[in-house]
PDB file of C-alpha atoms in Angstrom:
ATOM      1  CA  UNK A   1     123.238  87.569  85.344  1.00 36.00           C
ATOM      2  CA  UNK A   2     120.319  86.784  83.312  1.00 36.00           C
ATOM      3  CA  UNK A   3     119.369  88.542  79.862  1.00 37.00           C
ATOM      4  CA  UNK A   4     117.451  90.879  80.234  1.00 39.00           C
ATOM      5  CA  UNK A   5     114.623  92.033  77.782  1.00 39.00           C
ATOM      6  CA  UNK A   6     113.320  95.284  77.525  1.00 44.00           C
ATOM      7  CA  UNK A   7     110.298  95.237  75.347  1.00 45.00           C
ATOM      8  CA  UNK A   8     106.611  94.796  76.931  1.00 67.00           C
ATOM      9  CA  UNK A   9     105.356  96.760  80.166  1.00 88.00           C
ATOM     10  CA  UNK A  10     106.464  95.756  83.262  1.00 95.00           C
ATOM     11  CA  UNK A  11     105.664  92.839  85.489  1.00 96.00           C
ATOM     12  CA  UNK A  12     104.048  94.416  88.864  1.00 97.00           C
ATOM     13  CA  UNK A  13     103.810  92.437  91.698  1.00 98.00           C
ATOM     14  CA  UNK A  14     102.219  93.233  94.951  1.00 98.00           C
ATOM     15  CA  UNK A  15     103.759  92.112  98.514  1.00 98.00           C
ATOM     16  CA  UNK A  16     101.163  91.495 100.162  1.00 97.00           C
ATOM     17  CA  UNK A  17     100.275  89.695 103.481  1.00 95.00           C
ATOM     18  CA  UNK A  18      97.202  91.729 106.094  1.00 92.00           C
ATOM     19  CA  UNK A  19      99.413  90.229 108.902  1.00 90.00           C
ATOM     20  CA  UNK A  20     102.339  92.898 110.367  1.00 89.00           C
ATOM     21  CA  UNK A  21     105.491  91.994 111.191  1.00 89.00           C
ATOM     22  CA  UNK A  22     106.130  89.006 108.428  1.00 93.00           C
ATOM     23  CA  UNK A  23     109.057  90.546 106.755  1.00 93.00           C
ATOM     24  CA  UNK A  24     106.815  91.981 104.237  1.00 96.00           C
ATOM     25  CA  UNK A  25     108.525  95.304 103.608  1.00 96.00           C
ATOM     26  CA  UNK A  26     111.721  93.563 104.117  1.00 96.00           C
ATOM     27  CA  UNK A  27     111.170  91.341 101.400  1.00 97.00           C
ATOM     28  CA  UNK A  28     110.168  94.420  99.236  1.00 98.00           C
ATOM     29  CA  UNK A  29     113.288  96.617  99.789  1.00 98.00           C
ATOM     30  CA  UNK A  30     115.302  92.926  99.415  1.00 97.00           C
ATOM     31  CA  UNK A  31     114.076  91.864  96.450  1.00 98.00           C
ATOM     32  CA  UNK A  32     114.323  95.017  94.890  1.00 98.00           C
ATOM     33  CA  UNK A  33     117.550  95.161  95.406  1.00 97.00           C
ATOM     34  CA  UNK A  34     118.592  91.399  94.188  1.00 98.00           C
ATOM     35  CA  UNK A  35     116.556  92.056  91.132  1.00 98.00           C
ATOM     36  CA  UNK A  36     118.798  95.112  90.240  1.00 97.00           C
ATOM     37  CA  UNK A  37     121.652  92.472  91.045  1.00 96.00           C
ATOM     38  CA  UNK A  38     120.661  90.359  88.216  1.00 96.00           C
ATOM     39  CA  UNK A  39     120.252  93.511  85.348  1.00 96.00           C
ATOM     40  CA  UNK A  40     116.764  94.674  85.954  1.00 97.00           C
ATOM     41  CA  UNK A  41     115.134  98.212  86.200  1.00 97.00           C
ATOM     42  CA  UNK A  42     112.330  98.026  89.322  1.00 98.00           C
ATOM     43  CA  UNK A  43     110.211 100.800  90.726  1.00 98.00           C
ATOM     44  CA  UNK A  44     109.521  99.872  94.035  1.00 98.00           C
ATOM     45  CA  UNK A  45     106.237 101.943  95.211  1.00 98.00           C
ATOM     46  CA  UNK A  46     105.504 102.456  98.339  1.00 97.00           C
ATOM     47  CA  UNK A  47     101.634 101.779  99.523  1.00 97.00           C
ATOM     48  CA  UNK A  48     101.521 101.459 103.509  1.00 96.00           C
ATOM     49  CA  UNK A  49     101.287 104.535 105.278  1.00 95.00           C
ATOM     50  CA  UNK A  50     104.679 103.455 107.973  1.00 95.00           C
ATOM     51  CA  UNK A  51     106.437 104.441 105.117  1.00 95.00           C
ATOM     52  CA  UNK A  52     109.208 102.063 106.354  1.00 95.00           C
ATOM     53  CA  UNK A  53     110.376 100.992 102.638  1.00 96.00           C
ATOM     54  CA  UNK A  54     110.668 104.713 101.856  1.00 96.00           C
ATOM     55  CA  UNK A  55     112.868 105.267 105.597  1.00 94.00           C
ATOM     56  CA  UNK A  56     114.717 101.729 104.467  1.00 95.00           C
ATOM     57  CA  UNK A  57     115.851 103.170 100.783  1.00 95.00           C
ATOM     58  CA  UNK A  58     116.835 106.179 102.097  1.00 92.00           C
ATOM     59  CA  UNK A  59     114.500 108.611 101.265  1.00 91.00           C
ATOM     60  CA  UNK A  60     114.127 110.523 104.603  1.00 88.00           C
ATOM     61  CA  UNK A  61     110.217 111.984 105.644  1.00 84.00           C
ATOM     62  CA  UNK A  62     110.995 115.585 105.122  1.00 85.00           C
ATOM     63  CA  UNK A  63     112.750 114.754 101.503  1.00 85.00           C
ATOM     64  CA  UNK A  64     108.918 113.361 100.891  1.00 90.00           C
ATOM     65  CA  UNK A  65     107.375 116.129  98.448  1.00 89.00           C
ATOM     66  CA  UNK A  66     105.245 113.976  96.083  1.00 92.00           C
ATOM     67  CA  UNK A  67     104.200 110.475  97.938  1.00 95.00           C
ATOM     68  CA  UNK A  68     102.161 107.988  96.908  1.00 96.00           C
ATOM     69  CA  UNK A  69      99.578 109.367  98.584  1.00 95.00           C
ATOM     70  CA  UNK A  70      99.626 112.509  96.189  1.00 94.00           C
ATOM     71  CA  UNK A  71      99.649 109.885  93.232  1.00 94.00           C
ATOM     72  CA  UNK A  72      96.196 108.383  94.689  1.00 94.00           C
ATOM     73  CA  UNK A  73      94.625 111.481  96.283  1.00 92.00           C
ATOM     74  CA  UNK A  74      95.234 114.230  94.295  1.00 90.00           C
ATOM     75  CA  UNK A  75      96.105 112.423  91.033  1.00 88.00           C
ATOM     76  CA  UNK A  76      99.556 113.772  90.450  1.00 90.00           C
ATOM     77  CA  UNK A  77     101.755 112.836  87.625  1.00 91.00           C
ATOM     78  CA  UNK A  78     104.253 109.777  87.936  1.00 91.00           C
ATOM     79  CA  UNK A  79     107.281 112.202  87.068  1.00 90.00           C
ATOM     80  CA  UNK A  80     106.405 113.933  90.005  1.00 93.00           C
ATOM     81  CA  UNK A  81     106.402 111.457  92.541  1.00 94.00           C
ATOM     82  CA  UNK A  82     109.415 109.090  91.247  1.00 94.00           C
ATOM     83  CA  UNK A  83     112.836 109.110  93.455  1.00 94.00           C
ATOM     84  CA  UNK A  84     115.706 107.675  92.931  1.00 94.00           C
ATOM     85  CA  UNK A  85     117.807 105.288  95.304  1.00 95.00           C
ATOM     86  CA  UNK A  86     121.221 105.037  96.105  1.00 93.00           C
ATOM     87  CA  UNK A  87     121.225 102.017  93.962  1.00 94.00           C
ATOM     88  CA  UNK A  88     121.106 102.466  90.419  1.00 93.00           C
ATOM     89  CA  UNK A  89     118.413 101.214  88.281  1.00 96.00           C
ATOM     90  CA  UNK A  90     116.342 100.983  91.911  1.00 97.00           C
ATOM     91  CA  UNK A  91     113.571 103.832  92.248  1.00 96.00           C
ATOM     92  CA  UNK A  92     110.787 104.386  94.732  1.00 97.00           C
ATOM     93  CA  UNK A  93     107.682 106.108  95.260  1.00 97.00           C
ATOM     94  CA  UNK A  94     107.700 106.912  98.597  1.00 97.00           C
ATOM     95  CA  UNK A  95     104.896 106.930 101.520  1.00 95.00           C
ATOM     96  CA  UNK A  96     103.897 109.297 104.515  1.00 93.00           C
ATOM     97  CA  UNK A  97     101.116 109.097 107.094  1.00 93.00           C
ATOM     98  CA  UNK A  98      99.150 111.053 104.763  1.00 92.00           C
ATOM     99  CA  UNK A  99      98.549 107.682 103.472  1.00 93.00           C
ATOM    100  CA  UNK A 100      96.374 106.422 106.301  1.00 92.00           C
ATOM    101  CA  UNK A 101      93.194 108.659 105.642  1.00 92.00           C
ATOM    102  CA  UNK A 102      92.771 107.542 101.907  1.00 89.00           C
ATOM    103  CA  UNK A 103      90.180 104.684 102.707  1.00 85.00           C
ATOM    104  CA  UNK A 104      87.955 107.556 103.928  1.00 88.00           C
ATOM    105  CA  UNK A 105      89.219 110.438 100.851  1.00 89.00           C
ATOM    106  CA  UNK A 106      88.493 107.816  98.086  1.00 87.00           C
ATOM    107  CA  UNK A 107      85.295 106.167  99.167  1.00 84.00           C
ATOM    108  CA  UNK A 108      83.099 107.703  97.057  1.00 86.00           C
ATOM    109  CA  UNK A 109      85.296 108.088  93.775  1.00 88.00           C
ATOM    110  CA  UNK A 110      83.669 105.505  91.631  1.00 87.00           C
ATOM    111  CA  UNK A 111      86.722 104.287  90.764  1.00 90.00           C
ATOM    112  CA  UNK A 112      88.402 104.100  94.140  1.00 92.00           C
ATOM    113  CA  UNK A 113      89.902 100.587  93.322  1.00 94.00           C
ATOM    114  CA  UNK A 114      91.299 101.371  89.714  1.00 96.00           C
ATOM    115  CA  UNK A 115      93.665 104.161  90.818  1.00 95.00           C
ATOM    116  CA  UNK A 116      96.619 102.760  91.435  1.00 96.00           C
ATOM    117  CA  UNK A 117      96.392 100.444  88.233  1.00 96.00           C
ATOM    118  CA  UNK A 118      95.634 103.634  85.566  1.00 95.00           C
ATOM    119  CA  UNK A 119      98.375 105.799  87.573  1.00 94.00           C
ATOM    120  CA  UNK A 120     100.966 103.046  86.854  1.00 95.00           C
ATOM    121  CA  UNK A 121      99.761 103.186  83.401  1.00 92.00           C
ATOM    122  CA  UNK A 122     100.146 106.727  82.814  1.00 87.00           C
ATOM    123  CA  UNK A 123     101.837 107.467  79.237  1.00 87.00           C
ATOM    124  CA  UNK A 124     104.998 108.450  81.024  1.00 84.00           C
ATOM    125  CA  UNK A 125     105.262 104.887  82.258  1.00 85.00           C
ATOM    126  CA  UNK A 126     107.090 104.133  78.941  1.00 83.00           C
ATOM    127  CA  UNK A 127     109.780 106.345  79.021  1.00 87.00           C
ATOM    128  CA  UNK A 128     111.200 104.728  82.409  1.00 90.00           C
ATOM    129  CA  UNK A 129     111.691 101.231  80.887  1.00 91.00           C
ATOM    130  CA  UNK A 130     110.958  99.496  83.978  1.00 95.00           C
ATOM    131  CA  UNK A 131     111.027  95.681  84.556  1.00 96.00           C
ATOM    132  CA  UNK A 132     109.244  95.340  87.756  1.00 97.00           C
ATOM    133  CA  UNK A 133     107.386  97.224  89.527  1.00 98.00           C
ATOM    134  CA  UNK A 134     106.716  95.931  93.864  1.00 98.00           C
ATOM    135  CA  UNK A 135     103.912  96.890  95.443  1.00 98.00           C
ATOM    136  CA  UNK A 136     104.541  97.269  99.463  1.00 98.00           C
ATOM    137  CA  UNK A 137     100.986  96.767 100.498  1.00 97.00           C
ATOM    138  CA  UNK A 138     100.129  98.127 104.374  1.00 95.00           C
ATOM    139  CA  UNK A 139      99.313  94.821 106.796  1.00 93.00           C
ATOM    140  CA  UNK A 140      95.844  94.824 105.770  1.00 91.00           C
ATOM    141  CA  UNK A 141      92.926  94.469 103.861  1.00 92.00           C
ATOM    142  CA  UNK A 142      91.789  97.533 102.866  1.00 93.00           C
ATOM    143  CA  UNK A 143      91.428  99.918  99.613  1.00 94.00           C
ATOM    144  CA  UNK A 144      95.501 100.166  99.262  1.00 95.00           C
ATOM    145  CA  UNK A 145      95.821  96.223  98.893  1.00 96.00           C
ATOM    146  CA  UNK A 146      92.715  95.592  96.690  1.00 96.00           C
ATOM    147  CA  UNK A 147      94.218  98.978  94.739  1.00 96.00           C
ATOM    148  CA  UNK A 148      97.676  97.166  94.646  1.00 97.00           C
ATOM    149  CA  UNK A 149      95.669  93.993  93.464  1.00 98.00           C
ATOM    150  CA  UNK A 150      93.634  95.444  90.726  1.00 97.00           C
ATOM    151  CA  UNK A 151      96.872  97.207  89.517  1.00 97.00           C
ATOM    152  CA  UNK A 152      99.341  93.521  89.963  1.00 98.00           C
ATOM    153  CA  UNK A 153      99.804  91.092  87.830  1.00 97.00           C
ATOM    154  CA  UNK A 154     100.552  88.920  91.078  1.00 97.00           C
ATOM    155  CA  UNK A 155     100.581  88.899  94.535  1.00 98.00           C
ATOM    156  CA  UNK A 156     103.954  87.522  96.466  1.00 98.00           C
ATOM    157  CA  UNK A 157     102.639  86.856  99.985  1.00 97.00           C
ATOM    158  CA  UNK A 158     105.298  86.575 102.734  1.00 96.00           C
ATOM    159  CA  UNK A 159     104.453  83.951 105.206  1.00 94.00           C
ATOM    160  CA  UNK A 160     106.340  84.340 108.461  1.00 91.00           C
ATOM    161  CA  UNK A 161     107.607  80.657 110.186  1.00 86.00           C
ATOM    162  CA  UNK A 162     105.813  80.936 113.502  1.00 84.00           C
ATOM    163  CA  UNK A 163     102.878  79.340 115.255  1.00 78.00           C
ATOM    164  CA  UNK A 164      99.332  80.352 113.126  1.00 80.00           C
ATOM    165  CA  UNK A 165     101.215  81.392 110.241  1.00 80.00           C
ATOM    166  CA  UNK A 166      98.882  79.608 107.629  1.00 82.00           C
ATOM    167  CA  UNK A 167      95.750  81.261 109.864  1.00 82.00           C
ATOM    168  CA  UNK A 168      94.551  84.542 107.896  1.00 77.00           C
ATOM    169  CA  UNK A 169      95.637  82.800 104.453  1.00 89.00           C
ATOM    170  CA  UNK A 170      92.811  81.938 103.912  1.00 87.00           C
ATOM    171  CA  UNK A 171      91.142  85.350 104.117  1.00 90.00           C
ATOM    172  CA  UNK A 172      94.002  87.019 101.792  1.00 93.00           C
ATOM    173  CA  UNK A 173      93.176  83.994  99.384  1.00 93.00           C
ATOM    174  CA  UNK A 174      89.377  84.760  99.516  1.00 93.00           C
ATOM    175  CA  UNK A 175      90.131  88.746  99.259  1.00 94.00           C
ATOM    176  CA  UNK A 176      92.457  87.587  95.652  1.00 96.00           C
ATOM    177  CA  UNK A 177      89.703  85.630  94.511  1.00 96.00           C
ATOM    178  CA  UNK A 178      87.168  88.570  95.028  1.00 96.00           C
ATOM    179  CA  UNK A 179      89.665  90.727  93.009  1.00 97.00           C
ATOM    180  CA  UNK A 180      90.100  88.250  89.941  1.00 97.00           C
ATOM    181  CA  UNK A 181      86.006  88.043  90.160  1.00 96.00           C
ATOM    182  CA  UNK A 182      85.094  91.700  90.340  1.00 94.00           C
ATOM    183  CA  UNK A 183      88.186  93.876  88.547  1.00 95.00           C
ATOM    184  CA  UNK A 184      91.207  91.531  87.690  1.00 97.00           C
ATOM    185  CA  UNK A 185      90.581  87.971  86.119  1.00 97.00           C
ATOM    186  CA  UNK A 186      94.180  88.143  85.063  1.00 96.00           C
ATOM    187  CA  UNK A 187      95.216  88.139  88.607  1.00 97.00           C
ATOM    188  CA  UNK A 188      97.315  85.164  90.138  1.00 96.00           C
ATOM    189  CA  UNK A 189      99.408  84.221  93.291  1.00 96.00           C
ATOM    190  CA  UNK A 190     103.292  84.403  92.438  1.00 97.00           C
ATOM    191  CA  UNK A 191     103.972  82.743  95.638  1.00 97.00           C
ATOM    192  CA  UNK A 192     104.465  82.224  98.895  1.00 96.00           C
ATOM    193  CA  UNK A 193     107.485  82.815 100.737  1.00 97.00           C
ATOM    194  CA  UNK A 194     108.557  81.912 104.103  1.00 95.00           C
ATOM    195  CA  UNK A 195     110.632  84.180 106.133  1.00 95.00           C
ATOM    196  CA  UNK A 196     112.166  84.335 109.272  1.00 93.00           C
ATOM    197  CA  UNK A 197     113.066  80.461 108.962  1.00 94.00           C
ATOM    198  CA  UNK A 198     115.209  79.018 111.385  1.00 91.00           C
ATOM    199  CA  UNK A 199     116.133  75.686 110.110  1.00 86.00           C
ATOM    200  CA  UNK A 200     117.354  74.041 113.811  1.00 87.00           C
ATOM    201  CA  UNK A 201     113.650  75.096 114.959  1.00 85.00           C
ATOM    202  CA  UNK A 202     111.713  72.384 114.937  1.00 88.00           C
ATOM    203  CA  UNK A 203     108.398  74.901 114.070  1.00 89.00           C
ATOM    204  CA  UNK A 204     110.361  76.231 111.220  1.00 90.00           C
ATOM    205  CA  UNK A 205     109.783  73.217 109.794  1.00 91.00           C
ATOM    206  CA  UNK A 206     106.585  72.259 111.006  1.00 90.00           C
ATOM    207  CA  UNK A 207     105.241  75.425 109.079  1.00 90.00           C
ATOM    208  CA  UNK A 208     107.131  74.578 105.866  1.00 91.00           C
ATOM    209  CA  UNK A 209     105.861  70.986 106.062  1.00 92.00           C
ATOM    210  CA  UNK A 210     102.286  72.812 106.520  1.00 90.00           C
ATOM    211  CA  UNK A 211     102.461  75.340 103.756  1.00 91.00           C
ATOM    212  CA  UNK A 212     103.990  73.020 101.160  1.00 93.00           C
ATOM    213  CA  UNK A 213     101.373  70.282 101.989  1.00 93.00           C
ATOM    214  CA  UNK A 214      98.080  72.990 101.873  1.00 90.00           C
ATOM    215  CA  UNK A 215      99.443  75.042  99.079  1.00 92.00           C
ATOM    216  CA  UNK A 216     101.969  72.683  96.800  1.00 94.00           C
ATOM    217  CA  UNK A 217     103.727  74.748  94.271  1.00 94.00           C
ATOM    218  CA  UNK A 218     102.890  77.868  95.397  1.00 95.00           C
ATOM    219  CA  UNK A 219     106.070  77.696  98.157  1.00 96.00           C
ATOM    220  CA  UNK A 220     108.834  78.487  96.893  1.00 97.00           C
ATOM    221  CA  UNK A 221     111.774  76.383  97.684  1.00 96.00           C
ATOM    222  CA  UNK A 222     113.776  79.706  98.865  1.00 97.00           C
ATOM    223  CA  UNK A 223     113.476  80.492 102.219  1.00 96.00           C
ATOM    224  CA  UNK A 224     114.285  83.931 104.190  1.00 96.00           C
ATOM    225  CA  UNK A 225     116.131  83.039 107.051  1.00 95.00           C
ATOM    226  CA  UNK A 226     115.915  84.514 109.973  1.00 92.00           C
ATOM    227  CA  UNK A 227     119.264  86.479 110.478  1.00 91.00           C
ATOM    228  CA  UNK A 228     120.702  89.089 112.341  1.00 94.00           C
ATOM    229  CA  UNK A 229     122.122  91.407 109.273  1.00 94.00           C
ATOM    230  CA  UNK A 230     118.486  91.750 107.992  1.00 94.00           C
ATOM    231  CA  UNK A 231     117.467  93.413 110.663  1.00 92.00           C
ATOM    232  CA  UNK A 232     119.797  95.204 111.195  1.00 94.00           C
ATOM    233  CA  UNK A 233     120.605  96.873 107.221  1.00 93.00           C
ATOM    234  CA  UNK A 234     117.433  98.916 107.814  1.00 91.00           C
ATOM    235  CA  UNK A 235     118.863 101.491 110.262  1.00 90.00           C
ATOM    236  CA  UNK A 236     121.854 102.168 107.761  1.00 93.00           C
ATOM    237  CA  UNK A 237     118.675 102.737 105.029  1.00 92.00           C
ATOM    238  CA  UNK A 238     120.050 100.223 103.245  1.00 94.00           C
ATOM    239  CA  UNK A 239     119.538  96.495 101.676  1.00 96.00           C
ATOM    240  CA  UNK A 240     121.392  93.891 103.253  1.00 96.00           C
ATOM    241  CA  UNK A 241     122.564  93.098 100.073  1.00 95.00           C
ATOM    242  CA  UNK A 242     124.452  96.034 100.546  1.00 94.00           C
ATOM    243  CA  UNK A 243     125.167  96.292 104.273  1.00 95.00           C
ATOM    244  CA  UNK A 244     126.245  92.588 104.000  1.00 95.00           C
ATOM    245  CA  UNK A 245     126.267  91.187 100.572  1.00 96.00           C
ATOM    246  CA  UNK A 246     127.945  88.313 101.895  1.00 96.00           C
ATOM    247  CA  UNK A 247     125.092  87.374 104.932  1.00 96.00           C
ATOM    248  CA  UNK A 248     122.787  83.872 104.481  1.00 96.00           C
ATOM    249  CA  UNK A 249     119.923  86.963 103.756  1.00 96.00           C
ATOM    250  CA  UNK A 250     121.023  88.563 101.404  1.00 97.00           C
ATOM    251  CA  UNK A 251     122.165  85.137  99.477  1.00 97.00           C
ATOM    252  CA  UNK A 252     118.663  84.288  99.874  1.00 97.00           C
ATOM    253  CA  UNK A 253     116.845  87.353  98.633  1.00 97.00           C
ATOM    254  CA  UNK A 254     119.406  86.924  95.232  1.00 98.00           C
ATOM    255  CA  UNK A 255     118.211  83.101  94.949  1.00 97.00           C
ATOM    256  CA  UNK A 256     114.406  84.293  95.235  1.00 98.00           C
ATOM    257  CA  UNK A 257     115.136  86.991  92.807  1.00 98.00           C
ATOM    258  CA  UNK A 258     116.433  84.067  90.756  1.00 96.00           C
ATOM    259  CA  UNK A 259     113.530  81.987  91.024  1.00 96.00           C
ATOM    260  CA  UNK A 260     110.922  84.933  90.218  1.00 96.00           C
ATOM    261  CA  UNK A 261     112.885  85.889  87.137  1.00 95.00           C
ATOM    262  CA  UNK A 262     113.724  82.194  85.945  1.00 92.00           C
ATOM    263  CA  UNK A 263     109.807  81.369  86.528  1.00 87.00           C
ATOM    264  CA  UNK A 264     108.707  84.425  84.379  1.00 84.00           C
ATOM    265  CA  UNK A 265     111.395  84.143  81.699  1.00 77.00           C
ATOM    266  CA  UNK A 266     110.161  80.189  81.940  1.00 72.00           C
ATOM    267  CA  UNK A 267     106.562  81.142  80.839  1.00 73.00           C
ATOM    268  CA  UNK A 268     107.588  84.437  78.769  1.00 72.00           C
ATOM    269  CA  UNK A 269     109.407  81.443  76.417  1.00 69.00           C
ATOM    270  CA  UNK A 270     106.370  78.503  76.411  1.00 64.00           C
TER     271      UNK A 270
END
């Protein structure tokens, strides 16, 4: 387990990738969970309007009262909106459909893309003594991902092991750029992840081979694979490294919780 610090404000990093179906909430919930594993507090807030991280933790749609959707849209108070998980030391702001119409409620608030970041930096903030926070962006570019941006420190973009994977990257990249240029210069890629990897596929590894030539450090050398007990921990509303803490996914998702932390403690001590 590694040491674990508790002074400074939290790292927040946003999942993001405007493609569906790359394991992007699965990652999330995953993560999450294998960063609790190794001693840290992490909020987990959900931002896409499926609300499937919320329905994976647990937190059922009519047990919804204060979403995140209330913490955008009508500016309630962190308190308010916080639930707790099963797991301890794992909390969640959840999401509802609600979610879907805040492009359109928040266009003309002037500062439409800085409300996630100041709501995450309420005064209360301090009193939860988070580590992380993970931002489950919705599979798109809209106002929730450039609000999840503007509020990151980084963006951890899932990249799924199938045929056009790297096409779109480049749009996310130019949409990260944008942010660092017009709201968040502190703003950099944690990394890319690939998921879904089956290593006897042949494309598997043509896509790995891809991503680590184009993008060099920026892949990490975990890799999700793709595997049955994944898929299926989400209809007991619960990590696989709890349905199965045994399964090739959930050893992954602890060894990329390993490399996040290790890389930040790395820097943290230069």
């Amino acid at each position: 387990m590694s040491e674990v610090s508790r002074s400074g404000d939290p790292r927040i990093v946003a999942i993001a990738n405007q493609k569906g179906g790359v394991g992007k909430t699965t990652t999330a919930i995953n993560l999450a969970a294998a960063m609790v594993e190794e001693g840290m507090r992490v909020l987990l807030v959900d931002l896409d309007p499926q609300g499937n991280a919320s329905t994976g933790l647990g937190v059922e749609a009519d047990e919804r009262d204060h979403t995140t959707y209330d913490l955008l849209v009508e500016e309630a108070e962190l308190s308010q909106c916080i639930r707790e998980t099963d797991l301890e030391d794992l909390c969640i702001i959840p999401a509802t459909v609600d979610l879907s119409s805040a492009d359109i409620e928040l266009f003309s608030n002037e500062k439409r893309s800085f409300l996630l970041h100041d709501a995450l930096r309420q005064p209360a903030m301090g009193e939860y003594d988070w580590d992380y926070i993970l931002i489950d962006c919705p599979p798109s570019l809209n106002l929730l991902t450039v609000n999840a941006m503007v509020a990151a420190h980084s963006v951890l973009i899932p990249l799924q092991s199938e045929f056009f994977a790297l096409e779109g990257l480049s749009q996310l990249m130019l949409t990260i750029r944008e942010v660092r240029q017009a709201a968040n210069p502190d703003l950099r890629i944690e990394g890319v992840v690939l998921t879904m990897y089956d290593r006897r596929n042949n494309l598997s590894q043509q896509v790995e081979q891809d991503a680590r030539d184009n993008l060099g450090d920026l892949v990490f050398r975990t890799k999700i694979p793709r595997n049955v007990r994944v898929s299926e921990a989400p209809s007991y509303a619960m990590p696989v490294l709890n349905y199965d803490p045994g399964s090739l996914g959930a050893k992954a998702y602890r060894q990329l919780a390993g490399e996040i932390i290790g890389n930040h403690e790395d820097v943290a001590a230069e």
